[in-house]
Tab-separated table of C-alpha atoms and ligand atoms in Angstrom:
chain	number	residue	atom	x	y	z
P	28	MET	CA	16.217	-16.570	-3.818
P	29	ALA	CA	16.439	-16.765	-0.163
P	30	LYS	CA	12.854	-15.108	1.003
P	31	LEU	CA	12.432	-14.094	4.641
P	32	THR	CA	10.191	-17.381	5.812
P	33	VAL	CA	7.836	-18.075	8.393
P	34	LYS	CA	10.543	-19.629	10.779
P	35	ASP	CA	12.309	-15.899	10.739
P	36	LEU	CA	9.092	-14.026	11.690
P	37	GLU	CA	8.087	-12.569	15.137
P	38	VAL	CA	3.964	-13.276	14.804
P	39	ARG	CA	2.784	-14.051	18.456
P	40	GLY	CA	-0.504	-12.514	18.505
P	41	LYS	CA	-0.335	-11.184	15.151
P	42	ARG	CA	-3.036	-11.696	12.596
P	43	VAL	CA	-1.043	-13.732	9.639
P	44	LEU	CA	-3.024	-13.732	6.465
P	45	THR	CA	-1.582	-16.971	4.612
P	46	ARG	CA	-1.997	-17.408	0.800
P	47	VAL	CA	-2.903	-21.048	0.393
P	48	ASP	CA	-3.060	-23.419	-2.581
P	49	TYR	CA	-6.011	-25.157	-1.658
P	50	ASN	CA	-7.601	-25.464	-5.293
P	51	VAL	CA	-8.477	-29.006	-4.697
P	52	PRO	CA	-9.951	-31.350	-7.088
P	53	LEU	CA	-13.813	-31.595	-6.363
P	54	GLU	CA	-16.585	-33.697	-7.571
P	55	GLU	CA	-20.115	-33.822	-7.067
P	56	LYS	CA	-21.843	-36.667	-4.802
P	57	ASP	CA	-25.264	-36.859	-3.929
P	58	GLY	CA	-25.716	-32.922	-4.554
P	59	ARG	CA	-22.305	-32.516	-2.528
P	60	MET	CA	-18.950	-31.390	-3.306
P	61	VAL	CA	-16.477	-33.935	-2.291
P	62	ILE	CA	-12.768	-33.622	-2.202
P	63	ASN	CA	-11.176	-36.066	-4.160
P	64	ASP	CA	-7.225	-35.364	-3.375
P	65	VAL	CA	-5.982	-33.692	-0.043
P	66	THR	CA	-2.317	-33.130	-1.188
P	67	ARG	CA	-2.548	-29.663	-1.380
P	68	ILE	CA	-4.293	-29.333	1.821
P	69	ARG	CA	-1.581	-31.774	3.556
P	70	GLU	CA	1.221	-29.712	1.955
P	71	THR	CA	-0.325	-26.487	3.966
P	72	LEU	CA	0.005	-28.373	7.622
P	73	ALA	CA	3.694	-27.802	8.213
P	74	THR	CA	3.396	-24.073	7.836
P	75	LEU	CA	0.082	-24.110	9.998
P	76	GLU	CA	1.745	-25.986	12.735
P	77	LEU	CA	4.666	-23.800	12.775
P	78	LEU	CA	2.417	-20.827	12.859
P	79	ILE	CA	0.023	-22.555	15.639
P	80	GLU	CA	3.254	-22.772	17.636
P	81	LYS	CA	4.454	-19.372	17.127
P	82	GLY	CA	1.137	-18.006	18.389
P	83	ALA	CA	-0.015	-16.556	15.241
P	84	ARG	CA	-3.931	-15.597	14.644
P	85	ILE	CA	-4.107	-17.623	11.197
P	86	ILE	CA	-6.349	-16.122	8.433
P	87	LEU	CA	-5.991	-18.366	5.147
P	88	LEU	CA	-6.898	-17.064	1.533
P	89	ALA	CA	-7.246	-19.662	-1.273
P	90	HIS	CA	-8.938	-19.266	-4.793
P	91	LEU	CA	-10.814	-22.812	-6.115
P	92	GLY	CA	-11.565	-22.824	-9.744
P	93	ARG	CA	-12.574	-19.978	-12.136
P	94	PRO	CA	-15.804	-18.764	-10.912
P	95	ARG	CA	-14.543	-15.584	-12.643
P	96	GLY	CA	-15.655	-12.989	-10.488
P	97	ARG	CA	-19.098	-14.407	-9.637
P	98	ARG	CA	-20.518	-16.110	-6.537
P	99	GLU	CA	-20.405	-20.153	-7.709
P	100	PRO	CA	-21.570	-21.853	-5.128
P	101	SER	CA	-20.230	-24.936	-6.420
P	102	LEU	CA	-16.534	-23.389	-5.737
P	103	SER	CA	-17.024	-22.459	-2.160
P	104	LEU	CA	-13.763	-23.348	-0.209
P	105	ARG	CA	-16.502	-24.546	2.865
P	106	PRO	CA	-15.955	-27.983	2.333
P	107	VAL	CA	-12.117	-27.426	2.377
P	108	ALA	CA	-12.358	-25.767	5.790
P	109	ALA	CA	-14.543	-29.451	7.030
P	110	LYS	CA	-11.372	-31.330	5.838
P	111	LEU	CA	-8.568	-29.156	6.762
P	112	ALA	CA	-10.122	-29.207	10.699
P	113	ASP	CA	-10.522	-33.291	10.189
P	114	MET	CA	-6.550	-33.507	9.154
P	115	ILE	CA	-5.489	-30.674	11.513
P	116	HIS	CA	-7.513	-31.915	14.508
P	117	ARG	CA	-8.860	-28.364	15.136
P	118	PRO	CA	-11.921	-26.047	14.735
P	119	ILE	CA	-11.797	-24.261	11.155
P	120	ALA	CA	-13.612	-21.037	11.438
P	121	PHE	CA	-15.079	-19.869	8.196
P	122	VAL	CA	-16.835	-16.603	6.623
P	123	ASP	CA	-18.214	-16.820	3.458
P	124	ASP	CA	-16.736	-13.924	2.073
P	125	CYS	CA	-12.773	-12.883	1.667
P	126	ILE	CA	-13.261	-9.114	2.459
P	127	GLY	CA	-15.617	-7.008	4.746
P	128	GLU	CA	-16.870	-6.406	8.018
P	129	LYS	CA	-17.640	-9.895	8.874
P	130	VAL	CA	-14.393	-10.992	7.967
P	131	GLU	CA	-12.597	-8.015	9.750
P	132	GLN	CA	-14.550	-9.037	12.791
P	133	THR	CA	-13.871	-12.646	12.663
P	134	ALA	CA	-10.395	-11.973	12.546
P	135	ASP	CA	-10.306	-9.671	15.148
P	136	ALA	CA	-11.913	-12.367	17.746
P	137	LEU	CA	-9.180	-15.009	17.106
P	138	LYS	CA	-6.859	-15.952	19.419
P	139	PRO	CA	-3.420	-17.123	19.036
P	140	GLY	CA	-3.506	-20.654	17.574
P	141	ASP	CA	-7.056	-20.209	15.590
P	142	ILE	CA	-7.748	-20.381	12.298
P	143	LEU	CA	-9.749	-18.586	9.949
P	144	LEU	CA	-10.291	-19.824	6.285
P	145	LEU	CA	-11.951	-17.082	4.082
P	146	GLU	CA	-14.266	-17.727	1.088
P	147	ASN	CA	-13.107	-18.380	-2.444
P	148	VAL	CA	-11.069	-15.037	-3.283
P	149	ARG	CA	-11.779	-15.417	-7.184
P	150	TYR	CA	-15.588	-14.667	-6.376
P	151	TYR	CA	-14.411	-11.108	-6.976
P	152	GLY	CA	-13.172	-10.395	-10.568
P	153	GLU	CA	-10.796	-7.798	-8.610
P	154	GLU	CA	-8.474	-10.768	-7.714
P	155	GLU	CA	-7.127	-11.694	-10.752
P	156	ALA	CA	-7.133	-7.979	-12.226
P	157	ASN	CA	-5.018	-7.397	-9.549
P	158	ASP	CA	-6.845	-4.526	-8.382
P	159	ALA	CA	-4.874	-2.100	-5.851
P	160	ALA	CA	-8.208	-1.289	-3.986
P	161	PHE	CA	-9.185	-4.638	-3.308
P	162	ALA	CA	-5.699	-5.555	-2.490
P	163	GLY	CA	-6.030	-2.996	0.194
P	164	LYS	CA	-9.398	-4.569	1.489
P	165	LEU	CA	-7.671	-8.213	1.528
P	166	ALA	CA	-4.492	-6.510	3.339
P	167	LYS	CA	-7.024	-5.236	6.371
P	168	VAL	CA	-6.869	-8.207	8.308
P	169	ALA	CA	-3.145	-8.754	7.573
P	170	ASP	CA	-0.585	-7.426	10.243
P	171	VAL	CA	1.953	-9.836	8.491
P	172	TYR	CA	1.402	-11.345	4.931
P	173	VAL	CA	2.408	-15.086	4.000
P	174	ASN	CA	2.411	-16.670	0.843
P	175	ASP	CA	2.387	-20.457	1.202
P	176	ALA	CA	1.113	-21.183	-2.272
P	177	PHE	CA	3.638	-21.553	-4.644
P	178	GLY	CA	0.919	-23.121	-7.014
P	179	ALA	CA	-0.338	-19.911	-7.278
P	180	ALA	CA	2.990	-17.838	-7.340
P	181	HIS	CA	3.205	-17.340	-10.901
P	182	ARG	CA	0.307	-15.165	-11.267
P	183	ALA	CA	0.541	-11.359	-10.119
P	184	HIS	CA	-3.063	-11.537	-8.489
P	185	ALA	CA	-4.770	-9.030	-5.718
P	186	SER	CA	-4.510	-11.889	-3.074
P	187	THR	CA	-0.576	-12.975	-4.535
P	188	GLU	CA	1.309	-10.005	-5.734
P	189	GLY	CA	-1.053	-6.956	-4.764
P	190	VAL	CA	-1.592	-7.888	-1.099
P	191	ALA	CA	2.130	-8.492	-0.265
P	192	ARG	CA	2.579	-4.957	-1.634
P	193	VAL	CA	0.785	-3.465	0.422
P	194	VAL	CA	1.481	-5.038	3.388
P	195	ALA	CA	5.452	-4.755	2.838
P	196	GLY	CA	4.964	-1.041	1.804
P	197	ARG	CA	3.198	0.282	4.852
P	198	GLY	CA	5.436	2.871	6.260
P	199	GLU	CA	5.642	6.515	6.969
P	200	VAL	CA	3.027	7.881	4.759
P	201	SER	CA	0.047	7.065	6.685
P	202	ASP	CA	1.357	9.329	9.590
P	203	LYS	CA	1.637	12.266	6.952
P	204	ILE	CA	-1.995	11.864	5.254
P	205	ASN	CA	-3.891	11.714	8.715
P	206	VAL	CA	-2.526	15.051	9.181
P	207	ILE	CA	-4.006	16.497	5.936
P	208	ASP	CA	-7.029	17.058	8.132
P	209	ARG	CA	-5.777	19.253	10.438
P	210	LEU	CA	-3.639	21.221	7.790
P	211	LEU	CA	-7.150	21.833	5.921
P	212	GLU	CA	-8.037	24.016	8.683
P	213	ARG	CA	-4.759	26.132	8.318
P	214	ALA	CA	-3.628	26.093	5.127
P	215	ASP	CA	-4.833	28.219	1.902
P	216	THR	CA	-2.981	25.938	-0.462
P	217	LEU	CA	-1.734	22.578	-0.427
P	218	LEU	CA	0.477	20.807	-2.751
P	219	ILE	CA	0.866	17.033	-2.975
P	220	GLY	CA	3.563	15.303	-4.517
P	221	GLY	CA	5.622	12.184	-3.514
P	222	ALA	CA	4.286	8.766	-2.884
P	223	MET	CA	1.081	10.096	-1.159
P	224	THR	CA	-0.132	11.026	-4.586
P	225	TYR	CA	-0.969	7.773	-5.545
P	226	THR	CA	-3.352	7.410	-2.887
P	227	PHE	CA	-5.288	10.277	-3.759
P	228	ARG	CA	-5.190	9.469	-7.338
P	229	LEU	CA	-7.074	6.198	-5.972
P	230	ALA	CA	-9.540	7.895	-4.058
P	231	LEU	CA	-10.262	9.953	-7.594
P	232	GLY	CA	-10.772	6.601	-9.405
P	233	ARG	CA	-7.207	6.607	-11.101
P	234	LYS	CA	-4.670	4.003	-12.012
P	235	VAL	CA	-1.776	3.969	-10.464
P	236	GLY	CA	-0.025	1.123	-12.010
P	237	LYS	CA	2.855	-0.158	-9.601
P	238	SER	CA	3.121	3.095	-7.662
P	239	LEU	CA	3.432	2.970	-3.750
P	240	VAL	CA	-0.140	3.426	-2.514
P	241	GLU	CA	-1.972	2.491	0.818
P	242	PRO	CA	-4.960	1.714	-0.443
P	243	ASP	CA	-6.759	1.129	3.306
P	244	ARG	CA	-6.216	5.306	3.361
P	245	VAL	CA	-7.803	5.815	0.532
P	246	SER	CA	-11.038	7.150	2.603
P	247	VAL	CA	-8.940	9.610	4.575
P	248	ALA	CA	-7.818	11.104	1.097
P	249	GLN	CA	-11.462	11.135	-0.235
P	250	ALA	CA	-12.379	12.774	3.154
P	251	ALA	CA	-9.663	15.499	2.577
P	252	LEU	CA	-10.560	16.087	-1.123
P	253	GLU	CA	-14.334	16.966	0.238
P	254	LYS	CA	-12.952	18.761	2.988
P	255	ALA	CA	-10.730	21.161	0.778
P	256	LYS	CA	-13.648	21.626	-1.261
P	257	ALA	CA	-15.955	22.505	1.561
P	258	ARG	CA	-13.350	24.656	2.950
P	259	LYS	CA	-12.315	26.246	-0.381
P	260	VAL	CA	-8.630	25.124	0.169
P	261	GLN	CA	-6.733	24.870	-2.971
P	262	LEU	CA	-5.507	20.942	-2.898
P	263	LEU	CA	-3.168	20.145	-5.707
P	264	LEU	CA	-2.300	16.946	-6.705
P	265	ALA	CA	0.568	15.968	-8.941
P	266	MET	CA	-0.629	16.100	-12.724
P	267	ASP	CA	1.916	14.353	-14.271
P	268	ASN	CA	4.833	12.215	-13.376
P	269	ILE	CA	8.145	10.807	-13.929
P	270	VAL	CA	7.460	6.736	-14.321
P	271	ALA	CA	9.404	3.763	-14.343
P	272	THR	CA	9.304	-0.070	-14.712
P	273	PRO	CA	10.147	-2.022	-11.863
P	274	VAL	CA	12.145	-5.009	-12.374
P	275	GLU	CA	13.137	-7.680	-9.579
P	276	THR	CA	16.877	-8.505	-10.111
P	277	GLY	CA	16.301	-11.804	-8.156
P	278	GLN	CA	18.676	-10.598	-5.601
P	279	LEU	CA	18.005	-9.713	-1.582
P	280	ASN	CA	19.032	-6.665	0.130
P	281	LYS	CA	20.787	-7.253	4.240
P	282	LYS	CA	17.054	-7.209	5.146
P	283	GLY	CA	15.784	-9.862	2.846
P	284	ARG	CA	14.101	-7.739	0.639
P	285	PRO	CA	13.549	-8.307	-3.354
P	286	ILE	CA	16.134	-5.942	-5.111
P	287	VAL	CA	14.353	-4.117	-7.667
P	288	GLU	CA	15.648	-1.829	-10.659
P	289	TRP	CA	13.687	0.848	-12.299
P	290	ARG	CA	14.036	0.694	-16.039
P	291	ASN	CA	13.012	2.718	-18.703
P	292	PRO	CA	12.293	6.096	-17.062
P	293	ARG	CA	9.828	8.726	-19.094
P	294	VAL	CA	7.345	11.321	-18.366
P	295	ASN	CA	4.140	10.026	-17.952
P	296	ASP	CA	1.449	13.154	-19.098
P	297	SER	CA	-1.597	11.787	-17.528
P	298	PRO	CA	-3.455	11.263	-13.881
P	299	ASP	CA	-3.236	7.577	-15.270
P	300	ILE	CA	-0.462	5.199	-14.733
P	301	PRO	CA	0.161	2.137	-16.690
P	302	ASP	CA	-0.152	-1.247	-14.994
P	303	ALA	CA	3.396	-2.168	-15.328
P	304	GLU	CA	4.929	1.027	-14.113
P	305	GLU	CA	5.419	3.027	-11.162
P	306	GLY	CA	5.523	6.804	-10.285
P	307	MET	CA	8.617	7.790	-9.116
P	308	ASP	CA	9.108	11.928	-9.110
P	309	ILE	CA	6.734	14.507	-10.114
P	310	GLY	CA	6.827	15.214	-13.839
P	311	PRO	CA	7.643	19.061	-15.768
P	312	LYS	CA	3.840	20.624	-15.485
P	313	THR	CA	3.937	19.596	-11.859
P	314	ILE	CA	7.336	21.187	-11.078
P	315	ARG	CA	5.935	24.334	-13.017
P	316	THR	CA	2.806	24.713	-11.551
P	317	PHE	CA	4.442	24.086	-7.564
P	318	ILE	CA	7.312	26.251	-8.282
P	319	GLU	CA	4.605	29.335	-9.541
P	320	ILE	CA	2.654	28.515	-6.184
P	321	ILE	CA	5.113	28.229	-3.579
P	322	PRO	CA	6.459	32.032	-4.205
P	323	ARG	CA	3.156	33.391	-3.468
P	324	ALA	CA	3.098	31.659	0.295
P	325	LYS	CA	3.748	34.141	2.875
P	326	THR	CA	4.367	30.865	5.133
P	327	ILE	CA	5.651	27.712	3.416
P	328	LEU	CA	5.670	24.267	5.312
P	329	TRP	CA	7.445	21.619	3.678
P	330	ASN	CA	7.464	18.284	4.370
P	331	GLY	CA	8.335	14.943	2.223
P	332	PRO	CA	10.261	14.778	-1.154
P	333	MET	CA	8.194	14.819	-4.245
P	334	GLY	CA	9.942	11.862	-5.480
P	335	VAL	CA	12.655	9.010	-4.914
P	336	PHE	CA	15.585	11.845	-4.945
P	337	GLU	CA	18.296	9.138	-3.754
P	338	ASP	CA	18.129	8.246	-7.482
P	339	LYS	CA	19.104	11.415	-9.770
P	340	ARG	CA	16.969	10.150	-12.393
P	341	PHE	CA	13.951	10.768	-9.807
P	342	ALA	CA	15.485	13.856	-8.279
P	343	GLU	CA	14.235	16.743	-9.990
P	344	GLY	CA	10.806	17.650	-8.545
P	345	THR	CA	12.358	17.596	-4.923
P	346	PHE	CA	15.415	19.748	-5.891
P	347	ALA	CA	13.139	22.302	-7.947
P	348	VAL	CA	10.783	22.705	-4.701
P	349	ALA	CA	13.714	23.034	-2.710
P	350	ARG	CA	15.235	25.586	-4.672
P	351	ALA	CA	11.431	27.323	-4.739
P	352	VAL	CA	11.042	27.205	-1.287
P	353	ALA	CA	14.775	28.760	-0.468
P	354	ASP	CA	14.008	31.304	-3.251
P	355	ALA	CA	10.639	32.255	-1.814
P	356	THR	CA	11.948	32.665	1.569
P	357	GLN	CA	15.169	35.274	0.173
P	358	LYS	CA	12.327	37.327	-0.903
P	359	GLY	CA	10.281	37.227	2.819
P	360	ALA	CA	8.324	34.319	3.116
P	361	GLN	CA	8.537	32.324	6.330
P	362	SER	CA	9.640	28.505	5.675
P	363	ILE	CA	9.775	25.447	7.520
P	364	VAL	CA	11.591	22.542	6.170
P	365	GLY	CA	10.986	19.211	8.120
P	366	GLY	CA	11.866	15.750	8.126
P	367	GLY	CA	15.177	13.859	7.720
P	368	ASP	CA	14.601	12.994	3.946
P	369	SER	CA	13.609	16.459	2.796
P	370	VAL	CA	16.434	17.954	4.647
P	371	LYS	CA	18.869	15.863	3.139
P	372	ALA	CA	17.449	16.604	-0.162
P	373	LEU	CA	17.401	20.776	1.083
P	374	ASN	CA	21.234	20.043	1.810
P	375	LEU	CA	21.772	18.438	-1.828
P	376	THR	CA	20.958	21.845	-3.248
P	377	GLY	CA	23.142	23.622	-0.964
P	378	ARG	CA	20.466	25.940	-0.157
P	379	THR	CA	19.728	24.757	3.690
P	380	GLY	CA	20.997	28.165	4.827
P	381	GLN	CA	18.306	30.172	2.887
P	382	VAL	CA	15.150	28.676	4.712
P	383	THR	CA	13.831	30.058	7.861
P	384	PHE	CA	13.594	26.912	9.688
P	385	VAL	CA	15.155	23.402	9.367
P	386	SER	CA	14.362	20.469	11.676
P	387	THR	CA	15.827	17.111	10.684
P	388	GLY	CA	13.305	15.728	12.876
P	389	GLY	CA	9.718	15.354	10.652
P	390	GLY	CA	7.827	15.142	14.294
P	391	ALA	CA	9.555	17.731	15.684
P	392	SER	CA	9.143	20.411	13.310
P	393	LEU	CA	5.251	19.287	13.453
P	394	GLU	CA	5.409	19.531	17.039
P	395	PHE	CA	6.387	22.899	16.344
P	396	LEU	CA	3.379	23.757	14.840
P	397	GLU	CA	0.711	22.395	17.442
P	398	GLY	CA	2.290	18.971	17.270
P	399	LYS	CA	1.129	17.792	13.785
P	400	VAL	CA	2.700	15.286	11.282
P	401	LEU	CA	3.003	17.119	7.369
P	402	PRO	CA	2.360	16.040	4.281
P	403	GLY	CA	3.853	16.657	1.070
P	404	VAL	CA	3.924	20.672	0.583
P	405	ALA	CA	1.887	22.952	2.116
P	406	ALA	CA	1.560	26.603	1.765
P	407	LEU	CA	0.202	28.457	4.612
P	408	THR	CA	-0.502	32.347	3.782
P	409	ASP	CA	-1.300	34.669	6.730
P	410	GLN	CA	-4.311	37.177	5.803
L	520	ADP	P1	10.856	12.908	5.555
L	520	ADP	O1	11.942	12.083	5.998
L	520	ADP	O2	11.227	14.256	4.633
L	520	ADP	O3	9.701	12.976	6.308
L	520	ADP	P2	9.953	10.449	4.219
L	520	ADP	O4	10.919	9.771	4.903
L	520	ADP	O5	8.294	10.594	4.710
L	520	ADP	O6	10.355	12.068	4.194
L	520	ADP	O7	9.846	10.165	2.775
L	520	ADP	C1	10.746	10.072	2.279
L	520	ADP	C2	11.195	8.665	1.500
L	520	ADP	O8	10.422	8.633	0.287
L	520	ADP	C3	12.262	8.810	0.566
L	520	ADP	O9	13.153	7.818	0.614
L	520	ADP	C4	11.722	8.894	-0.888
L	520	ADP	O10	12.568	7.841	-1.808
L	520	ADP	C5	10.285	8.282	-0.659
L	520	ADP	N1	9.534	8.719	-1.771
L	520	ADP	C6	9.508	9.698	-2.100
L	520	ADP	N2	8.469	9.817	-3.511
L	520	ADP	C7	8.006	8.592	-3.847
L	520	ADP	C8	7.324	7.784	-4.734
L	520	ADP	N3	6.690	8.517	-5.660
L	520	ADP	N4	7.495	6.156	-4.643
L	520	ADP	C9	8.379	5.674	-3.857
L	520	ADP	N5	9.107	6.289	-2.735
L	520	ADP	C10	8.921	7.700	-2.654
L	521	MG	MG1	12.234	9.876	6.580
């Protein structure tokens, strides 16, 4: 199980959120909490010194005891900050919270080699619930995430599993979601499938299971939903999904990322996805709805597959949309398909010649329309 380690990382000047195991034995003496054994602190020194040497801005995240979602003062990590400062011969900054503005400001002010310890992550019940929105809040201060807490690695909590997923999953979806705002000024209808759906679902307070989400974009999604309402733009999210259960194989790919298999694909006919499953494609109801709406448009803009179409079990939504766009074009609509993967999917249906304009560069096709990047599926109708 060779994992990418701190030694392999380029972290100079980056904010490195490091999950450590500072669950140290404490004892009350004269009204103060005293650390009985420093083994767990000592065990982190090698990693911390390496990060310091590499010029990282270090933010430490840990739990202490079982406060069960409450601010239990006797389980504060503040004494650990003092002890760590002694042991590493450096000042350790401390913030009495693990999320929020104060944490972000202090983290932003760190210089290379500086260390900040955050308050007990279990002061929030969302930690042990592995709440996706909470993981997104933790991830706000993470350019890079490091887990040095083997002692806590057997638990899928927000500070171990959740935040790692958020950081690893950051990608192209961001560009797309930011552009929705601009599209809402031009489109009559916006159809959203694909990975972005789940960030919108979070914004609606739904459960997304293990789906790809960007919890730090939930507010963008919320704003889009409100703007759509105000402007009377029809914004439709996928209402059902094909879900599957991701299972780690214990093997790594060439990039050192764990290879995951998706088992037991099934239709999930609900806007909530169970905890162990991941949304992989739009479902049959969504397909029916989308292919009914697409032919009504005079101008169609499509960017981004509806699912993980590279796996044929999760390709039907994308292919159905590709065929609908081609059919509508044959009946007189103007269609623009942008994005390397969207075009790849269109090619697989053999309908590439039946749309108006194709660009393998998502960015380029969007500049064609005022230089904006495009989300999911957008149908723009001329008045
Ligand atoms: P394009 O290249 O057309 O702009 P993107 O690169 O943004 O499209 O997105 C394509 C990728 O998104 C594909 O590799 C696809 O597997 C992935 N994808 C689509 N839906 C999901 C989903 N529900 N969960 C995870 N990945 C998804
Ligand atoms: Mg792509």
